[in-house]
GROMACS .gro file of C-alpha atoms in nm:
model
  433
    1MET     CA    1   1.166  -0.536   2.362
    2ASN     CA    2   1.322  -0.818   2.304
    3LYS     CA    3   1.162  -1.095   1.975
    4ASN     CA    4   0.926  -1.314   2.149
    5ARG     CA    5   0.786  -0.988   2.292
    6THR     CA    6   0.761  -0.818   1.993
    7LEU     CA    7   0.608  -1.130   1.824
    8ALA     CA    8   0.340  -1.161   2.065
    9VAL     CA    9   0.238  -0.832   2.083
   10GLY     CA   10   0.189  -0.849   1.680
   11VAL     CA   11  -0.015  -1.157   1.712
   12LEU     CA   12  -0.258  -1.041   1.980
   13TRP     CA   13  -0.264  -0.707   1.745
   14GLY     CA   14  -0.339  -0.897   1.470
   15ILE     CA   15  -0.625  -1.087   1.615
   16VAL     CA   16  -0.816  -0.719   1.692
   17VAL     CA   17  -0.769  -0.614   1.358
   18LEU     CA   18  -0.882  -0.971   1.192
   19GLY     CA   19  -1.239  -0.800   1.307
   20ILE     CA   20  -1.214  -0.547   1.069
   21PRO     CA   21  -1.240  -0.779   0.748
   22LEU     CA   22  -1.467  -1.052   0.872
   23TRP     CA   23  -1.696  -0.735   0.946
   24PHE     CA   24  -1.694  -0.627   0.590
   25LEU     CA   25  -1.781  -0.933   0.515
   26SER     CA   26  -2.134  -0.785   0.621
   27TYR     CA   27  -2.112  -0.499   0.505
   28PRO     CA   28  -2.329  -0.278   0.474
   29GLU     CA   29  -2.577  -0.462   0.620
   30THR     CA   30  -2.738  -0.340   0.954
   31THR     CA   31  -3.044  -0.465   1.208
   32PHE     CA   32  -3.056  -0.057   1.284
   33ARG     CA   33  -3.416   0.081   1.255
   34ASN     CA   34  -3.293   0.379   1.146
   35PRO     CA   35  -3.039   0.373   0.862
   36ALA     CA   36  -2.966   0.735   0.872
   37LYS     CA   37  -2.593   0.877   0.861
   38PRO     CA   38  -2.517   0.483   0.766
   39LEU     CA   39  -2.131   0.597   0.764
   40LEU     CA   40  -2.190   0.643   1.160
   41LEU     CA   41  -2.358   0.291   1.163
   42TYR     CA   42  -2.091   0.127   1.021
   43ALA     CA   43  -1.823   0.289   1.263
   44GLY     CA   44  -1.996   0.257   1.568
   45GLN     CA   45  -2.081  -0.113   1.476
   46LEU     CA   46  -1.638  -0.177   1.366
   47VAL     CA   47  -1.528   0.015   1.719
   48GLY     CA   48  -1.747  -0.195   1.858
   49ILE     CA   49  -1.588  -0.483   1.778
   50LEU     CA   50  -1.268  -0.357   1.796
   51GLY     CA   51  -1.291  -0.246   2.151
   52PHE     CA   52  -1.464  -0.578   2.247
   53SER     CA   53  -1.162  -0.797   2.110
   54LEU     CA   54  -0.904  -0.559   2.285
   55TYR     CA   55  -1.147  -0.624   2.665
   56ALA     CA   56  -1.103  -1.025   2.554
   57LEU     CA   57  -0.747  -0.992   2.529
   58SER     CA   58  -0.704  -0.757   2.827
   59LEU     CA   59  -0.841  -0.965   3.043
   60MET     CA   60  -0.593  -1.267   2.935
   61LEU     CA   61  -0.284  -1.101   2.963
   62SER     CA   62  -0.441  -0.990   3.340
   63THR     CA   63  -0.374  -1.398   3.449
   64ARG     CA   64  -0.045  -1.397   3.538
   65MET     CA   65   0.027  -1.721   3.369
   66GLN     CA   66   0.444  -1.800   3.419
   67TRP     CA   67   0.401  -1.908   3.061
   68ILE     CA   68   0.273  -1.567   2.901
   69GLU     CA   69   0.524  -1.396   3.142
   70ASP     CA   70   0.837  -1.585   3.003
   71ILE     CA   71   0.696  -1.497   2.673
   72PHE     CA   72   0.688  -1.118   2.710
   73GLY     CA   73   1.005  -1.132   2.929
   74GLY     CA   74   0.861  -1.005   3.259
   75LEU     CA   75   0.542  -0.922   3.522
   76ASP     CA   76   0.591  -0.520   3.452
   77LYS     CA   77   0.636  -0.609   3.071
   78LEU     CA   78   0.274  -0.808   3.047
   79TYR     CA   79   0.099  -0.600   3.298
   80HIS     CA   80   0.167  -0.290   3.086
   81THR     CA   81   0.104  -0.465   2.764
   82HIS     CA   82  -0.269  -0.553   2.921
   83HIS     CA   83  -0.260  -0.190   3.024
   84THR     CA   84  -0.243  -0.063   2.678
   85PHE     CA   85  -0.476  -0.317   2.609
   86GLY     CA   86  -0.735  -0.205   2.853
   87LYS     CA   87  -0.685   0.174   2.782
   88ALA     CA   88  -0.750   0.079   2.392
   89ALA     CA   89  -1.006  -0.086   2.450
   90PHE     CA   90  -1.202   0.144   2.668
   91GLY     CA   91  -1.158   0.434   2.391
   92PHE     CA   92  -1.364   0.227   2.120
   93LEU     CA   93  -1.570   0.084   2.349
   94VAL     CA   94  -1.632   0.417   2.465
   95ALA     CA   95  -1.672   0.559   2.062
   96HIS     CA   96  -1.916   0.289   2.022
   97PRO     CA   97  -2.215   0.429   2.114
   98LEU     CA   98  -2.163   0.784   2.090
   99MET     CA   99  -2.075   0.715   1.731
  100LEU     CA  100  -2.448   0.601   1.723
  101SER     CA  101  -2.596   0.810   1.919
  102LEU     CA  102  -2.422   1.060   1.673
  103ARG     CA  103  -2.696   0.999   1.442
  104TRP     CA  104  -2.980   1.267   1.613
  105VAL     CA  105  -2.748   1.523   1.579
  106PRO     CA  106  -2.841   1.827   1.530
  107GLU     CA  107  -3.179   1.722   1.469
  108ASP     CA  108  -3.223   1.617   1.760
  109ILE     CA  109  -3.008   1.663   2.032
  110GLU     CA  110  -3.202   1.519   2.327
  111LYS     CA  111  -3.245   1.164   2.163
  112ALA     CA  112  -2.924   1.134   2.107
  113LEU     CA  113  -2.802   1.214   2.502
  114TRP     CA  114  -3.084   0.969   2.577
  115TYR     CA  115  -2.934   0.720   2.347
  116MET     CA  116  -2.638   0.701   2.615
  117LEU     CA  117  -2.849   0.593   2.914
  118PRO     CA  118  -2.999   0.227   2.924
  119PHE     CA  119  -3.391   0.356   2.924
  120HIS     CA  120  -3.449   0.136   2.555
  121HIS     CA  121  -3.665  -0.038   2.473
  122ARG     CA  122  -3.423  -0.340   2.427
  123THR     CA  123  -3.333  -0.535   2.709
  124GLU     CA  124  -3.028  -0.660   2.422
  125ILE     CA  125  -2.896  -0.299   2.431
  126ASN     CA  126  -3.002  -0.221   2.777
  127LEU     CA  127  -2.739  -0.492   2.884
  128GLY     CA  128  -2.495  -0.327   2.645
  129SER     CA  129  -2.593   0.018   2.804
  130TRP     CA  130  -2.532  -0.109   3.186
  131ALA     CA  131  -2.151  -0.257   3.046
  132PHE     CA  132  -2.026   0.074   2.954
  133TRP     CA  133  -2.150   0.280   3.225
  134GLY     CA  134  -1.991   0.072   3.511
  135LEU     CA  135  -1.690   0.048   3.284
  136VAL     CA  136  -1.678   0.447   3.264
  137LEU     CA  137  -1.736   0.398   3.630
  138LEU     CA  138  -1.398   0.120   3.691
  139MET     CA  139  -1.213   0.325   3.464
  140LEU     CA  140  -1.280   0.623   3.695
  141PHE     CA  141  -1.132   0.457   3.995
  142THR     CA  142  -0.843   0.315   3.770
  143LEU     CA  143  -0.716   0.638   3.669
  144VAL     CA  144  -0.787   0.912   3.995
  145ASN     CA  145  -0.735   0.588   4.200
  146LYS     CA  146  -0.802   0.763   4.497
  147ILE     CA  147  -0.964   0.458   4.740
  148PRO     CA  148  -0.676   0.179   4.945
  149TYR     CA  149  -0.546  -0.076   4.626
  150ASP     CA  150  -0.717  -0.392   4.797
  151LYS     CA  151  -1.041  -0.205   4.776
  152TRP     CA  152  -0.951  -0.085   4.419
  153LYS     CA  153  -0.871  -0.451   4.360
  154ILE     CA  154  -1.190  -0.544   4.448
  155THR     CA  155  -1.392  -0.307   4.216
  156HIS     CA  156  -1.140  -0.465   3.894
  157LYS     CA  157  -1.308  -0.765   3.936
  158PHE     CA  158  -1.640  -0.624   3.806
  159MET     CA  159  -1.448  -0.598   3.484
  160GLY     CA  160  -1.559  -0.968   3.356
  161ILE     CA  161  -1.898  -0.916   3.483
  162PHE     CA  162  -1.927  -0.620   3.226
  163PHE     CA  163  -1.768  -0.856   2.998
  164ILE     CA  164  -2.002  -1.107   3.006
  165LEU     CA  165  -2.290  -0.819   2.932
  166GLY     CA  166  -2.107  -0.707   2.636
  167ILE     CA  167  -2.105  -1.079   2.535
  168LEU     CA  168  -2.472  -1.105   2.588
  169HIS     CA  169  -2.563  -0.700   2.399
  170ILE     CA  170  -2.348  -0.876   2.105
  171PHE     CA  171  -2.515  -1.230   2.081
  172PHE     CA  172  -2.870  -1.119   2.161
  173LEU     CA  173  -2.881  -0.830   1.892
  174ASP     CA  174  -3.098  -0.923   1.587
  175GLY     CA  175  -2.913  -1.138   1.330
  176LEU     CA  176  -2.628  -0.832   1.396
  177VAL     CA  177  -2.350  -1.111   1.418
  178MET     CA  178  -2.560  -1.409   1.347
  179GLN     CA  179  -2.552  -1.328   1.018
  180ASN     CA  180  -2.203  -1.363   0.911
  181LEU     CA  181  -2.104  -1.712   1.042
  182PRO     CA  182  -1.686  -1.609   1.018
  183LEU     CA  183  -1.740  -1.307   1.195
  184THR     CA  184  -1.946  -1.563   1.472
  185ILE     CA  185  -1.720  -1.725   1.510
  186TYR     CA  186  -1.432  -1.501   1.587
  187LEU     CA  187  -1.677  -1.308   1.852
  188ALA     CA  188  -1.767  -1.656   2.034
  189PHE     CA  189  -1.342  -1.741   2.062
  190LEU     CA  190  -1.285  -1.415   2.180
  191SER     CA  191  -1.569  -1.413   2.452
  192VAL     CA  192  -1.455  -1.762   2.565
  193LEU     CA  193  -1.112  -1.614   2.592
  194GLY     CA  194  -1.201  -1.377   2.858
  195VAL     CA  195  -1.487  -1.571   3.020
  196LEU     CA  196  -1.264  -1.863   3.058
  197SER     CA  197  -0.940  -1.592   3.141
  198TYR     CA  198  -1.183  -1.374   3.384
  199LEU     CA  199  -1.278  -1.724   3.570
  200TYR     CA  200  -0.962  -1.799   3.639
  201LYS     CA  201  -0.777  -1.510   3.764
  202SER     CA  202  -1.133  -1.424   4.011
  203LEU     CA  203  -1.188  -1.744   4.091
  204PHE     CA  204  -0.995  -2.045   4.051
  205PHE     CA  205  -0.675  -1.897   4.084
  206ASN     CA  206  -0.603  -1.896   4.432
  207TRP     CA  207  -0.690  -2.281   4.412
  208VAL     CA  208  -0.477  -2.333   4.090
  209ASN     CA  209  -0.188  -2.122   4.186
  210ARG     CA  210   0.103  -2.231   4.359
  211LYS     CA  211   0.158  -2.069   4.749
  212TYR     CA  212   0.475  -2.142   4.965
  213THR     CA  213   0.370  -2.118   5.353
  214TYR     CA  214   0.687  -1.947   5.493
  215ILE     CA  215   0.673  -1.784   5.892
  216VAL     CA  216   0.854  -1.501   5.981
  217ILE     CA  217   1.125  -1.563   6.227
  218GLU     CA  218   1.294  -1.148   6.249
  219VAL     CA  219   1.215  -0.806   6.190
  220ASP     CA  220   1.469  -0.584   6.191
  221ARG     CA  221   1.376  -0.228   6.182
  222LEU     CA  222   1.666  -0.064   6.045
  223ASN     CA  223   1.597   0.265   6.074
  224SER     CA  224   1.284   0.509   6.051
  225GLN     CA  225   1.158   0.367   5.749
  226ILE     CA  226   1.308   0.062   5.651
  227MET     CA  227   1.292  -0.286   5.776
  228GLN     CA  228   1.428  -0.608   5.723
  229VAL     CA  229   1.209  -0.908   5.708
  230SER     CA  230   1.376  -1.252   5.778
  231LEU     CA  231   1.108  -1.524   5.731
  232GLU     CA  232   1.146  -1.978   5.753
  233PRO     CA  233   0.933  -2.190   5.461
  234SER     CA  234   0.706  -2.405   5.684
  235GLY     CA  235   0.750  -2.697   5.393
  236THR     CA  236   0.907  -2.640   5.035
  237GLN     CA  237   1.090  -2.334   4.960
  238VAL     CA  238   1.021  -2.160   4.686
  239PRO     CA  239   1.224  -2.178   4.374
  240PHE     CA  240   1.356  -1.841   4.243
  241VAL     CA  241   1.695  -1.685   4.099
  242PRO     CA  242   1.836  -1.378   4.208
  243GLY     CA  243   1.696  -1.067   4.110
  244GLN     CA  244   1.334  -1.212   4.104
  245PHE     CA  245   1.060  -1.104   4.351
  246CYS     CA  246   0.699  -1.315   4.510
  247PHE     CA  247   0.326  -1.150   4.631
  248PHE     CA  248   0.356  -1.210   4.968
  249SER     CA  249   0.007  -1.227   5.202
  250PHE     CA  250   0.101  -1.138   5.602
  251ARG     CA  251  -0.175  -1.374   5.732
  252ASP     CA  252  -0.233  -1.182   6.052
  253VAL     CA  253  -0.533  -1.015   6.200
  254SER     CA  254  -0.388  -0.646   6.242
  255LEU     CA  255  -0.247  -0.683   5.893
  256SER     CA  256  -0.459  -0.668   5.572
  257ARG     CA  257  -0.410  -0.991   5.358
  258GLU     CA  258  -0.397  -0.798   5.038
  259ALA     CA  259  -0.083  -0.946   4.849
  260HIS     CA  260   0.207  -0.726   4.749
  261PRO     CA  261   0.545  -0.769   4.568
  262TYR     CA  262   0.875  -0.763   4.769
  263THR     CA  263   1.234  -0.858   4.530
  264ILE     CA  264   1.422  -1.127   4.745
  265CYS     CA  265   1.683  -1.006   4.891
  266SER     CA  266   1.853  -1.354   4.927
  267THR     CA  267   1.956  -1.658   4.719
  268PRO     CA  268   1.804  -1.979   4.697
  269ASN     CA  269   2.125  -2.210   4.866
  270GLN     CA  270   1.966  -2.041   5.183
  271ASP     CA  271   1.702  -2.148   5.417
  272THR     CA  272   1.553  -1.838   5.471
  273ILE     CA  273   1.426  -1.576   5.255
  274THR     CA  274   1.451  -1.190   5.337
  275ILE     CA  275   1.318  -0.883   5.244
  276THR     CA  276   1.300  -0.511   5.207
  277VAL     CA  277   1.033  -0.314   5.297
  278LYS     CA  278   1.029   0.081   5.361
  279ALA     CA  279   0.711   0.253   5.473
  280LEU     CA  280   0.531   0.431   5.120
  281GLY     CA  281   0.217   0.408   5.194
  282ASP     CA  282  -0.090   0.294   5.407
  283TYR     CA  283  -0.044  -0.059   5.351
  284THR     CA  284   0.345  -0.036   5.465
  285TYR     CA  285   0.334   0.198   5.742
  286GLN     CA  286   0.102  -0.063   5.933
  287LEU     CA  287   0.358  -0.376   5.837
  288TYR     CA  288   0.635  -0.139   5.940
  289ARG     CA  289   0.445  -0.084   6.274
  290GLU     CA  290   0.257  -0.422   6.334
  291LEU     CA  291   0.467  -0.689   6.191
  292ARG     CA  292   0.666  -0.932   6.404
  293SER     CA  293   0.797  -1.303   6.459
  294GLY     CA  294   0.546  -1.557   6.450
  295VAL     CA  295   0.351  -1.438   6.184
  296PRO     CA  296   0.244  -1.663   5.844
  297ALA     CA  297   0.294  -1.592   5.488
  298LEU     CA  298   0.179  -1.718   5.174
  299LEU     CA  299   0.396  -1.630   4.906
  300GLU     CA  300   0.346  -1.680   4.578
  301GLY     CA  301   0.516  -1.625   4.264
  302PRO     CA  302   0.867  -1.596   4.175
  303TYR     CA  303   0.788  -1.362   3.891
  304GLY     CA  304   1.038  -1.143   3.665
  305ARG     CA  305   1.298  -1.188   3.424
  306PHE     CA  306   1.567  -0.940   3.585
  307ASP     CA  307   1.909  -1.148   3.540
  308TYR     CA  308   2.233  -0.996   3.527
  309SER     CA  309   2.419  -1.335   3.426
  310GLU     CA  310   2.186  -1.380   3.052
  311HIS     CA  311   2.453  -1.027   3.002
  312SER     CA  312   2.811  -0.946   2.910
  313TYR     CA  313   3.023  -0.749   3.088
  314PRO     CA  314   3.150  -0.515   3.173
  315GLN     CA  315   2.838  -0.364   3.364
  316ILE     CA  316   2.666  -0.086   3.562
  317TRP     CA  317   2.411  -0.179   3.812
  318ILE     CA  318   2.199   0.126   3.969
  319ALA     CA  319   1.963   0.127   4.340
  320GLY     CA  320   1.767   0.330   4.448
  321GLY     CA  321   1.677   0.368   4.790
  322VAL     CA  322   1.506   0.008   4.849
  323GLY     CA  323   1.529  -0.108   4.500
  324ILE     CA  324   1.908  -0.223   4.642
  325ALA     CA  325   1.691  -0.533   4.654
  326PRO     CA  326   1.757  -0.688   4.394
  327PHE     CA  327   2.129  -0.611   4.390
  328ILE     CA  328   2.141  -0.746   4.716
  329SER     CA  329   2.056  -1.079   4.570
  330TRP     CA  330   2.264  -1.143   4.338
  331ALA     CA  331   2.593  -0.946   4.590
  332GLU     CA  332   2.493  -1.249   4.778
  333ALA     CA  333   2.501  -1.525   4.476
  334LEU     CA  334   2.842  -1.343   4.366
  335ASP     CA  335   3.003  -1.405   4.747
  336SER     CA  336   2.968  -1.763   4.700
  337LEU     CA  337   3.033  -1.794   4.361
  338GLU     CA  338   3.346  -1.816   4.124
  339VAL     CA  339   3.449  -1.486   4.001
  340PRO     CA  340   3.277  -1.499   3.581
  341THR     CA  341   3.542  -1.468   3.304
  342GLY     CA  342   3.541  -1.126   3.236
  343PHE     CA  343   3.354  -1.021   3.524
  344ARG     CA  344   3.328  -0.645   3.583
  345VAL     CA  345   3.060  -0.452   3.770
  346ASP     CA  346   3.038  -0.103   3.891
  347LEU     CA  347   2.695  -0.038   4.162
  348TYR     CA  348   2.534   0.319   4.216
  349TYR     CA  349   2.353   0.261   4.568
  350CYS     CA  350   2.167   0.598   4.573
  351VAL     CA  351   1.987   0.756   4.882
  352ASN     CA  352   1.926   1.024   4.943
  353VAL     CA  353   2.058   1.068   5.327
  354GLN     CA  354   2.417   0.825   5.406
  355ALA     CA  355   2.172   0.691   5.716
  356ASP     CA  356   1.947   0.539   5.478
  357ALA     CA  357   2.199   0.317   5.308
  358VAL     CA  358   2.179  -0.008   5.526
  359HIS     CA  359   2.345  -0.257   5.344
  360ASN     CA  360   2.666  -0.137   5.277
  361ASP     CA  361   2.856  -0.372   5.498
  362LEU     CA  362   2.758  -0.647   5.246
  363PHE     CA  363   2.875  -0.454   4.927
  364ASN     CA  364   3.203  -0.283   5.072
  365ARG     CA  365   3.264  -0.679   5.216
  366LEU     CA  366   3.212  -0.795   4.805
  367GLU     CA  367   3.482  -0.542   4.684
  368GLN     CA  368   3.721  -0.622   4.884
  369HIS     CA  369   3.729  -0.969   4.786
  370LEU     CA  370   3.599  -1.038   4.460
  371PRO     CA  371   3.779  -0.878   4.169
  372GLY     CA  372   3.620  -0.671   3.902
  373PHE     CA  373   3.324  -0.595   4.155
  374SER     CA  374   3.356  -0.208   4.259
  375PHE     CA  375   3.056  -0.007   4.503
  376HIS     CA  376   2.976   0.399   4.481
  377LEU     CA  377   2.729   0.554   4.702
  378SER     CA  378   2.568   0.800   4.680
  379CYS     CA  379   2.418   1.035   4.897
  380ALA     CA  380   2.169   1.311   4.733
  381ASP     CA  381   2.221   1.554   5.039
  382ILE     CA  382   2.626   1.525   4.900
  383GLN     CA  383   2.683   1.464   4.567
  384GLY     CA  384   2.323   1.548   4.421
  385PHE     CA  385   2.124   1.324   4.251
  386LEU     CA  386   2.360   1.069   4.029
  387LYS     CA  387   2.391   1.122   3.672
  388ALA     CA  388   2.429   0.958   3.371
  389ARG     CA  389   2.763   1.207   3.282
  390ASP     CA  390   2.895   1.087   3.608
  391ILE     CA  391   2.926   0.736   3.545
  392PRO     CA  392   3.265   0.698   3.303
  393GLY     CA  393   3.203   0.424   3.036
  394VAL     CA  394   2.868   0.455   3.041
  395GLN     CA  395   2.786   0.477   2.662
  396HIS     CA  396   2.992   0.071   2.675
  397LYS     CA  397   2.843  -0.110   2.937
  398ASN     CA  398   2.502  -0.274   3.031
  399ILE     CA  399   2.281  -0.094   3.230
  400PHE     CA  400   2.043  -0.204   3.534
  401ILE     CA  401   1.872  -0.014   3.688
  402CYS     CA  402   1.638  -0.092   4.037
  403GLY     CA  403   1.441   0.222   4.202
  404PRO     CA  404   1.226   0.457   4.287
  405LYS     CA  405   0.992   0.580   3.867
  406GLU     CA  406   1.131   0.946   3.889
  407MET     CA  407   1.500   0.826   3.921
  408ARG     CA  408   1.461   0.546   3.663
  409GLN     CA  409   1.350   0.814   3.438
  410ALA     CA  410   1.545   1.058   3.459
  411LEU     CA  411   1.809   0.861   3.405
  412LEU     CA  412   1.670   0.684   3.117
  413LYS     CA  413   1.612   1.066   2.968
  414GLU     CA  414   2.037   1.116   3.000
  415PHE     CA  415   2.055   0.787   2.867
  416ARG     CA  416   1.907   0.924   2.545
  417GLU     CA  417   2.033   1.214   2.506
  418LEU     CA  418   2.434   1.005   2.533
  419GLN     CA  419   2.279   0.764   2.261
  420ILE     CA  420   2.292   0.492   2.453
  421PRO     CA  421   2.043   0.196   2.290
  422ASN     CA  422   1.780   0.080   2.435
  423LYS     CA  423   1.924  -0.233   2.417
  424ASN     CA  424   2.189  -0.184   2.686
  425ILE     CA  425   1.978  -0.074   2.918
  426PHE     CA  426   1.728  -0.362   3.134
  427PHE     CA  427   1.461  -0.220   3.434
  428GLU     CA  428   1.162  -0.382   3.587
  429ASP     CA  429   0.867  -0.111   3.611
  430PHE     CA  430   0.684  -0.200   3.925
  431ASP     CA  431   0.421   0.176   3.891
  432PHE     CA  432   0.150  -0.093   3.768
  433PHE     CA  433   0.095  -0.222   4.095
   0.00000   0.00000   0.00000
């Protein structure tokens, strides 16, 4: 974790924890009419405040603002922090009504169960119950995720609505918050932050976040699953650094308009951009079958902070399948540059069978005329899966990985066993999409 990200995460957790001393300013006052078991009452209030603060911050972290991405060192790191805060918020917010309902256990189990449902005499408490059950339903979609990605994203937009219900629940309760001015200011700040983040992402994002218009000029189906798509700009070209990715939305009646991330394989000085797509799911299978020349595309980005040039040599690049994409961009850029001082790179291109290695010519050509660059093709059906011990001098080099989750996790485990420090290992985790 880089220093900026460590500091940012620390500040965010500091904001969350700040709710504890602010809550204590009004301890042990409460507006609950049933004062039995006050520890459960107070604990229920406290976890509710913690959950609400985490909820607000998770909404802020989902906005894709590039200055926030800069701080976290990549959109993947930012989104993983968002998911961590979201899951923690859900845990605290589930504990909130549970602790309050436990006041009637074991004396009145039925009343405790009814308390969890939105059938209270007070509207403000029912608002909290509806927010709670809405979050439970959406979290089931998130964890199980059995519906298509584009439909799941639509359901995820309700997160902001349930957050607003939570605000109404908090501020309409009789004096529970308003009698404590510092806590009121704290919760009001988080409320405004969460609502503005929700409105920005759900309503204004497509208006204020710049899109670049491109046209598909060539679709080259390299084998039965992989295709290379070339696009040219209709106006301004998207500015990017080799290794970055954009969200692509293809505007054709036969295709979903949902935006999906793809790494750009070309270089900034080229007139066109290319991406490599492998048919792995419903959307990419449809894209592989239906995409053709002449289809317009909207690009959002660029995103990502996967950049070999910011680190010292020697380096090892490890690609798995279509994870070769950023390395294609890097190789294309190197092909037109002078050799950097001390340049030494070994690229390991890992595929299941040799027919999947659709970019060998580029790397073979680069190996022939670029001193310090070595290309290694690793076919699982012949050599088996690449192991850390198969890489000479791996303990003393910077390592860049892009590939399937299973490959990355297996290699990371082996790197830990070899006591390679995390600061020498770089990757972007796209599994949050």
